[in-house]
mmCIF file of C-alpha atoms in Angstrom:
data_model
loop_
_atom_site.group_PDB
_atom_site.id
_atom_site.type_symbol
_atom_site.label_atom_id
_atom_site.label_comp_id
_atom_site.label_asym_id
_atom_site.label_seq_id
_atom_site.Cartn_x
_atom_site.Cartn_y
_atom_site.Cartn_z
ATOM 1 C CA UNK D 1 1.881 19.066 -5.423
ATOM 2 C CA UNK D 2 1.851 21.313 -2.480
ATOM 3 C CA UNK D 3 -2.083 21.165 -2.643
ATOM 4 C CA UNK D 4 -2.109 17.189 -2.356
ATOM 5 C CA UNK D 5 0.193 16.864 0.453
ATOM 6 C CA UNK D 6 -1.462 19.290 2.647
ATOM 7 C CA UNK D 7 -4.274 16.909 3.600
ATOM 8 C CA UNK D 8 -1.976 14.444 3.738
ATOM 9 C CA UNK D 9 0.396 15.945 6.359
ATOM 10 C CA UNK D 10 -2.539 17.094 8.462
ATOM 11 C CA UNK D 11 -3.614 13.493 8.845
ATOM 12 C CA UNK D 12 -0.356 11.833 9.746
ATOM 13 C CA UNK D 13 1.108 12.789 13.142
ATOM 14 C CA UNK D 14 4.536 13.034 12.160
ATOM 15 C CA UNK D 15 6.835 13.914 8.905
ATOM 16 C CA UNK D 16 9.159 11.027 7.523
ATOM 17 C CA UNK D 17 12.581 11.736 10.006
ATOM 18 C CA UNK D 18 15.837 12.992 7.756
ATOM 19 C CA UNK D 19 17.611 9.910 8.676
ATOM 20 C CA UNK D 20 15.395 8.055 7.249
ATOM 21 C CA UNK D 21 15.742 10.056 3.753
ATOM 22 C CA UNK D 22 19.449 9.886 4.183
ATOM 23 C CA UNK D 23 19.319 6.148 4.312
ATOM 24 C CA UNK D 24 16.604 5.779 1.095
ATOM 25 C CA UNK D 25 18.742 7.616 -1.167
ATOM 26 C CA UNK D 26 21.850 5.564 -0.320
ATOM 27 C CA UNK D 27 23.063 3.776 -3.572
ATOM 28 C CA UNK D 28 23.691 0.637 -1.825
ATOM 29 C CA UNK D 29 20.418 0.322 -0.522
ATOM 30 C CA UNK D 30 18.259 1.079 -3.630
ATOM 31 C CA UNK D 31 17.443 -2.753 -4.279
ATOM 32 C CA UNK D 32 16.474 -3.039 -1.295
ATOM 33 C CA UNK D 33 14.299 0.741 -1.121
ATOM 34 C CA UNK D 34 12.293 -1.102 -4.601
ATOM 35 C CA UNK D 35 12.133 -4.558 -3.603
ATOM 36 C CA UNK D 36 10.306 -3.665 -0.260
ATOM 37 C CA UNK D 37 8.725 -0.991 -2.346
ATOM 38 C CA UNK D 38 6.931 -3.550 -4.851
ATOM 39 C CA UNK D 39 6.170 -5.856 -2.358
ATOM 40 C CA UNK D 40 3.981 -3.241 -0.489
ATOM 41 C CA UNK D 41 2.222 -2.618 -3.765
ATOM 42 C CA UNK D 42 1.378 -6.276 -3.720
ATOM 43 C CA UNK D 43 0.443 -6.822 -0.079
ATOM 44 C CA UNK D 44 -1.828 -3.201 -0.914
ATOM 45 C CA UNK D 45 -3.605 -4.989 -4.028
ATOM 46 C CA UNK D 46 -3.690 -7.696 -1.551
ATOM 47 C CA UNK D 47 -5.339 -6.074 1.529
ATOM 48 C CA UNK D 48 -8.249 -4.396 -0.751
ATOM 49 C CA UNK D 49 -8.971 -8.059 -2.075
ATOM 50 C CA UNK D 50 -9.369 -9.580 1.062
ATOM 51 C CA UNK D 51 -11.696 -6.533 2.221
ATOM 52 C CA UNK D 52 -14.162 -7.187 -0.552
ATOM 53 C CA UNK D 53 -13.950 -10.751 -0.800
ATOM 54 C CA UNK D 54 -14.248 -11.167 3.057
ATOM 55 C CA UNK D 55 -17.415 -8.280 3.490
ATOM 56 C CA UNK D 56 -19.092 -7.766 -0.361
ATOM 57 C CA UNK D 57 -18.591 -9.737 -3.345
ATOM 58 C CA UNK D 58 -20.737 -12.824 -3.885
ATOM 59 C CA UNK D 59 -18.282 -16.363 -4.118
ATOM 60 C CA UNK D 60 -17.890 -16.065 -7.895
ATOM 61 C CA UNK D 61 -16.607 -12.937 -8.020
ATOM 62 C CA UNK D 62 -14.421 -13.976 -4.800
ATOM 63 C CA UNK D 63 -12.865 -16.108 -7.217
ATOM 64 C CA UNK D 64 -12.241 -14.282 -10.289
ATOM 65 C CA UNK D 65 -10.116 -11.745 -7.492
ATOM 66 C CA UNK D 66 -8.051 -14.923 -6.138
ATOM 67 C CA UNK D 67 -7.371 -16.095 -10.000
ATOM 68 C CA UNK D 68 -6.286 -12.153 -10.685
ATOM 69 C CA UNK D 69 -4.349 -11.865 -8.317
ATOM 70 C CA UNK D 70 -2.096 -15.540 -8.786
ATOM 71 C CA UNK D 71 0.057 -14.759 -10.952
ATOM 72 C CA UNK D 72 1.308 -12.014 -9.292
ATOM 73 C CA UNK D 73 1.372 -13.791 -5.969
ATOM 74 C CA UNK D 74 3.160 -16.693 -7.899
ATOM 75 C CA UNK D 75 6.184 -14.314 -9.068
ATOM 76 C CA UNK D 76 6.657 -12.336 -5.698
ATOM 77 C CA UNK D 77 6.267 -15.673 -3.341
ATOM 78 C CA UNK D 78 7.465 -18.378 -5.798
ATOM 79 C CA UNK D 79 9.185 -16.750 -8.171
ATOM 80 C CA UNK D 80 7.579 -18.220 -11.179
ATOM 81 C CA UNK D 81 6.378 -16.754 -14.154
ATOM 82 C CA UNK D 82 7.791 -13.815 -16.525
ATOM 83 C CA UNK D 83 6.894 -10.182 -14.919
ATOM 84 C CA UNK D 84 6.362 -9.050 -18.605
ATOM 85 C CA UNK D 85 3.242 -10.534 -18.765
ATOM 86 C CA UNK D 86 1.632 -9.587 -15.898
ATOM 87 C CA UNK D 87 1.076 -5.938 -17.349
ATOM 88 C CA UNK D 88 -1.052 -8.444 -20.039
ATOM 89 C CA UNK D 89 -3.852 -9.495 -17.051
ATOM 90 C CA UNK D 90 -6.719 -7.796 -16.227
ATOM 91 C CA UNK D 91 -10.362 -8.249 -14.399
ATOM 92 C CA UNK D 92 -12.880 -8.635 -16.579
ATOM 93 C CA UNK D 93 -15.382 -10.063 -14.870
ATOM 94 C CA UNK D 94 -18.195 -7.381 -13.224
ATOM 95 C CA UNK D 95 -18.081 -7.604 -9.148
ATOM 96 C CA UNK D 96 -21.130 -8.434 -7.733
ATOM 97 C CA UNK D 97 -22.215 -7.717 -4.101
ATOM 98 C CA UNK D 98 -22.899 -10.744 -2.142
ATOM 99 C CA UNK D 99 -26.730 -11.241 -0.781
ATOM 100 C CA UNK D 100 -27.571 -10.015 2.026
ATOM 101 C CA UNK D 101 -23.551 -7.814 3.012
ATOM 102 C CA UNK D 102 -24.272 -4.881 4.660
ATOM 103 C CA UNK D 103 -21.703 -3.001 2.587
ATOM 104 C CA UNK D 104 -22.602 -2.078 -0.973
ATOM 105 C CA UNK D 105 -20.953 -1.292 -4.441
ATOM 106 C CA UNK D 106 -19.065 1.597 -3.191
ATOM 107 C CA UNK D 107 -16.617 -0.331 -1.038
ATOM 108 C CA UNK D 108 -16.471 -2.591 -3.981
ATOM 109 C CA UNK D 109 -15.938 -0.582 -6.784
ATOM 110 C CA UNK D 110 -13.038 1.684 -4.556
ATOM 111 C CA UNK D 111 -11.688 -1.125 -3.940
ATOM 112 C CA UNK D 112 -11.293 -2.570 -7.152
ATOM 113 C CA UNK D 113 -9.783 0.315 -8.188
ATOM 114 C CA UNK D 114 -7.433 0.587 -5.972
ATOM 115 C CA UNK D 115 -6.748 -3.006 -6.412
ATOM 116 C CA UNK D 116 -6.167 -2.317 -9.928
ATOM 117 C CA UNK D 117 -3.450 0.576 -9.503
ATOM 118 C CA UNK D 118 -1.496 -1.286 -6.909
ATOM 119 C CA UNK D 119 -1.253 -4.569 -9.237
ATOM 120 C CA UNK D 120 0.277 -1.426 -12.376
ATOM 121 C CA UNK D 121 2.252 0.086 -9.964
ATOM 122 C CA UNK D 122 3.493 -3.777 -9.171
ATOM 123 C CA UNK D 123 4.395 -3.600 -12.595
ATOM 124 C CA UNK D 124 5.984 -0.249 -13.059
ATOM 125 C CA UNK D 125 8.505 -0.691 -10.173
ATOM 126 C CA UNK D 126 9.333 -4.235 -12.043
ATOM 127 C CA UNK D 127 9.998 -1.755 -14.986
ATOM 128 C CA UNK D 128 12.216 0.677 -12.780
ATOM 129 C CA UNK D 129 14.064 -2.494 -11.342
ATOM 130 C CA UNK D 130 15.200 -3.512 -14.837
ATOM 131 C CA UNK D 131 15.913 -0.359 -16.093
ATOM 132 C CA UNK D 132 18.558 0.225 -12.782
ATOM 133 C CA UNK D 133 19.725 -3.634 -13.461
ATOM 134 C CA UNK D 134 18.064 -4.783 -9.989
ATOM 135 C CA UNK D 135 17.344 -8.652 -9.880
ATOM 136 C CA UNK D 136 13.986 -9.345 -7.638
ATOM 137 C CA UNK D 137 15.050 -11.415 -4.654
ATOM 138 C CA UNK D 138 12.496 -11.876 -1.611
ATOM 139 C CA UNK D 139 12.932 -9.862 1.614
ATOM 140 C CA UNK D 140 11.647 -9.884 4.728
ATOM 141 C CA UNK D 141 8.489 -7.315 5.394
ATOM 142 C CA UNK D 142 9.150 -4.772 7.861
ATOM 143 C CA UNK D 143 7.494 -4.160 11.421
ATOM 144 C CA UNK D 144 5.221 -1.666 10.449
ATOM 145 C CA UNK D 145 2.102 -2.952 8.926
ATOM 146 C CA UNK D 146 1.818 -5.342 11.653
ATOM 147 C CA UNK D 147 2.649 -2.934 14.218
ATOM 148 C CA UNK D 148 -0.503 -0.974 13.309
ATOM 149 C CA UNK D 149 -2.724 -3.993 11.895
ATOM 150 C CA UNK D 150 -1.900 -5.643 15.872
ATOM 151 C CA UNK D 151 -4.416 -2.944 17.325
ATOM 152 C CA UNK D 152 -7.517 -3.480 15.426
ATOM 153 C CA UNK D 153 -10.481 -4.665 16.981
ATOM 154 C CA UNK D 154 -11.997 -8.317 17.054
ATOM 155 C CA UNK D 155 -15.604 -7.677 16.444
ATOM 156 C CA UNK D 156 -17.529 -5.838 13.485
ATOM 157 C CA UNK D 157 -18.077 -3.629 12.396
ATOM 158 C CA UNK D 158 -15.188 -1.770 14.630
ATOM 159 C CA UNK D 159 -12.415 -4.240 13.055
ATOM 160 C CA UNK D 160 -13.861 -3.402 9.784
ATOM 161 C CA UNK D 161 -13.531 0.286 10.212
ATOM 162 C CA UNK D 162 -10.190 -0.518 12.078
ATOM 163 C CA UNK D 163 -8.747 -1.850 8.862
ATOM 164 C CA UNK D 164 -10.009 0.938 6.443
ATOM 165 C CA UNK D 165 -8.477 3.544 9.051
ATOM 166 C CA UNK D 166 -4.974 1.559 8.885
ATOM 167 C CA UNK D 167 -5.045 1.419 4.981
ATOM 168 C CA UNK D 168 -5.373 4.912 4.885
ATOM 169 C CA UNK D 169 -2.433 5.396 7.181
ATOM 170 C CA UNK D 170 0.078 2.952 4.952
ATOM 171 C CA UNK D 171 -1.276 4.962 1.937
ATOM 172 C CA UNK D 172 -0.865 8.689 3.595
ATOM 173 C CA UNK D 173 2.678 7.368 4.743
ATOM 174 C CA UNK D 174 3.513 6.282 1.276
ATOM 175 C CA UNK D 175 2.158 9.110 -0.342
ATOM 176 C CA UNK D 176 4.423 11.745 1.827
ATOM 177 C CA UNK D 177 7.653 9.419 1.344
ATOM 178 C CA UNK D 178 7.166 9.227 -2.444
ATOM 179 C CA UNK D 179 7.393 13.150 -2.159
ATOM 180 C CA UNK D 180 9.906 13.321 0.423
ATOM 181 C CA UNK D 181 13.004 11.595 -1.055
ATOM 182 C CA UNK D 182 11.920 12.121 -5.129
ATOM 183 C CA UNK D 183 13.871 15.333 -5.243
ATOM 184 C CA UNK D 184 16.938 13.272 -3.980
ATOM 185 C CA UNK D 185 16.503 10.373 -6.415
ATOM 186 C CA UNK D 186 17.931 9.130 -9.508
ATOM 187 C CA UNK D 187 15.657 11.839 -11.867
ATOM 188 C CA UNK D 188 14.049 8.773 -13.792
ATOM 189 C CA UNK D 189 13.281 7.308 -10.181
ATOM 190 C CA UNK D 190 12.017 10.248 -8.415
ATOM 191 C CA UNK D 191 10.315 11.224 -11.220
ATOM 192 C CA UNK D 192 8.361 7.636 -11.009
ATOM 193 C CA UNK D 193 7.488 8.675 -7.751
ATOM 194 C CA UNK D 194 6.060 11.803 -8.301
ATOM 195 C CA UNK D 195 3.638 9.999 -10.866
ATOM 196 C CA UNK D 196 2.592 7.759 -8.420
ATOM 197 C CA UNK D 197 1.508 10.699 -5.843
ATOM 198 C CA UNK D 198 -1.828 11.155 -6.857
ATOM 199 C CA UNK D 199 -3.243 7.932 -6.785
ATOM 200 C CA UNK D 200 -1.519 7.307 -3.867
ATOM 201 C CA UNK D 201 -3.631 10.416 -2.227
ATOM 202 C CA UNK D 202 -6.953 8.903 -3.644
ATOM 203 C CA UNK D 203 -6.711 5.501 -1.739
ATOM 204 C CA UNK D 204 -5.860 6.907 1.692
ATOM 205 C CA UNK D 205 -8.918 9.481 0.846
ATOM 206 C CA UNK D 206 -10.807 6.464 -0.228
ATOM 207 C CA UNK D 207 -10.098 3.981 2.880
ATOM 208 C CA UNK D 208 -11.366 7.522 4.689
ATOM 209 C CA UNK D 209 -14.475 7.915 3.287
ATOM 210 C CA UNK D 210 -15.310 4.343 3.505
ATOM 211 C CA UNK D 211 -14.519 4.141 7.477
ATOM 212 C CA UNK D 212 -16.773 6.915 7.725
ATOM 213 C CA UNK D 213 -19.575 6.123 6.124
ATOM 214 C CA UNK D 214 -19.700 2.627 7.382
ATOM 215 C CA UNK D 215 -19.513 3.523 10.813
ATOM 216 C CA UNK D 216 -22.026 6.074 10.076
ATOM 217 C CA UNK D 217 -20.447 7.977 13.338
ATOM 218 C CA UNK D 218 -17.780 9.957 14.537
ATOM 219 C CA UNK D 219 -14.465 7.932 14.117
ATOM 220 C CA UNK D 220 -12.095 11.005 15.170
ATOM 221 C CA UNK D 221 -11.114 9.123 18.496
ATOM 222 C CA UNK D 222 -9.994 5.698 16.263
ATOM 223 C CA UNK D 223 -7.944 8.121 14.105
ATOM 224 C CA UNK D 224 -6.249 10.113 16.559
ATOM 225 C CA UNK D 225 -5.489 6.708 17.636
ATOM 226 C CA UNK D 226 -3.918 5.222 15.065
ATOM 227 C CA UNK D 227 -2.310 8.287 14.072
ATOM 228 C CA UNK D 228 -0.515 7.782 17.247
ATOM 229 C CA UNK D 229 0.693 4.080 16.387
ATOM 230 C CA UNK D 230 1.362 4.901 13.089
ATOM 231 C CA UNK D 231 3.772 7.833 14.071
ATOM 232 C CA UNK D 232 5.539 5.917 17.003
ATOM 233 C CA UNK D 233 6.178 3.501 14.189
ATOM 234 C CA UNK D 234 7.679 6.185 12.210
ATOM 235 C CA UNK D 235 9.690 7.698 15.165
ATOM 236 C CA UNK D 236 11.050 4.782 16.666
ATOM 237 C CA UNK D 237 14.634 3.514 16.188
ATOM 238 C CA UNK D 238 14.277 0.806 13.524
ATOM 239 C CA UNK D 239 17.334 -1.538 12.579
ATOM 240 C CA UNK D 240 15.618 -2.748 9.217
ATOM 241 C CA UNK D 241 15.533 -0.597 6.773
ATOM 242 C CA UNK D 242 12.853 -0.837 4.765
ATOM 243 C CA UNK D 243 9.986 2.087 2.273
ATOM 244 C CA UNK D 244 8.309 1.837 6.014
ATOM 245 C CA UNK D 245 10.550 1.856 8.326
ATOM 246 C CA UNK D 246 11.352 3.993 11.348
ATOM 247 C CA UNK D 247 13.841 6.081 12.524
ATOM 248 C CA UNK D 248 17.423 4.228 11.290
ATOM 249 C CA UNK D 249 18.909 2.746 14.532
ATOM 250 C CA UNK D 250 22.364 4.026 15.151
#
């Protein structure tokens, strides 16, 4: 584990604060630690859609995404539907890169991917919230997403490359909380967690790659940037608590 969190450290500015741990492993606020948890798998699945349908895929495969993606979007905002069946829906239609994008069937295919394991992990922490006897409620999303999705750029293809280097951040961070409070958790719980660790890794290393090689130059300044933002985020006092939250306010 020690091997996939290196990298992982190294690109994030700061480590998750201890108050913050000593608030996630609270008992009372464990609804509210999944909840937020499996709607940031959602809004993930979400962001990745929106990259390809805005930048690669061709209109009909635009809307096999948006019809993918409903029913999932229908339980979290609506509350309709039975979450038992969403483990039952899956893509099967073959993405296809609009004429004439600029970005080709990598960003596509990572992204479907990752689209993919966000909408299971969706599912798993619906499994984890029945097993602990946790009824899904809507909640409020916390600051930081915006806070860090406020500083991209207007124009492409720097807003582009802006929003690849955020996802990577939001996946990093989750990545290195997953590992910082499993040892503290429930064992079925942290356990979860641990599982999810790997994948996790892949889509900040795949957001990475991709703002690379579509800026097809040196993007260290635009990280060191965000890492910034992203770790003031982290740092400062925070009265919501929430998976990405700051520093708990006293």
């Amino acid at each position: 584990m020690e091997n996939l969190l290196a990298p992982i450290k190294a690109f994030l500015k700061c480590d998750t604060p201890d108050e913050w741990v000593t608030e996630a492993v609270k008992k009372e606020n464990l609804a509210v630690l999944l909840t937020d948890h499996l709607i940031c798998e959602l809004k993930a699945a979400q962001s990745a859609m929106f990259l390809i349908r805005r930048y690669a895929v061709d209109a009909d495969s635009a809307k096999a995404l948006l019809d993918w993606l409903k029913p999932y979007e229908d339980f979290a905002y609506r509350q309709i539907g039975d979450w038992r069946e969403l483990e039952k829906l899956k893509l099967d239609k073959s993405m296809l890169v609009k004429s004439g994008s600029r970005y080709g069937q990598d960003l596509v295919d990572k992204m479907v991917m990752l689209i993919r394991e966000e909408l299971h992990h969706f599912y798993q922490v619906l499994e984890m919230m029945h097993k602990y006897d946790i009824e899904y409620d809507k909640i409020e999303s916390s600051r930081y997403a915006k806070g860090l999705l406020r500083h991209i750029k207007t124009h492409e293809p720097e807003a582009l490359i802006d929003k690849l280097i955020c996802g990577a951040y939001i996946e990093a961070r989750s990545c290195e909380r997953f590992a910082k409070i499993a040892p503290f958790l429930d064992k079925p719980l942290g356990d979860f967690y641990i599982s999810l660790l790997r994948s996790e890794a892949r889509h900040y290393q795949d957001y990475l790659t991709l703002a690379e090689e579509i800026a097809g130059h040196d993007i260290s300044a635009r990280i060191v940037f965000f890492a910034q933002v992203e770790a003031d985020l982290i740092l400062e006092p925070d009265s919501d608590f929430k998976f990405h939250s700051g520093t708990p306010a006293l």
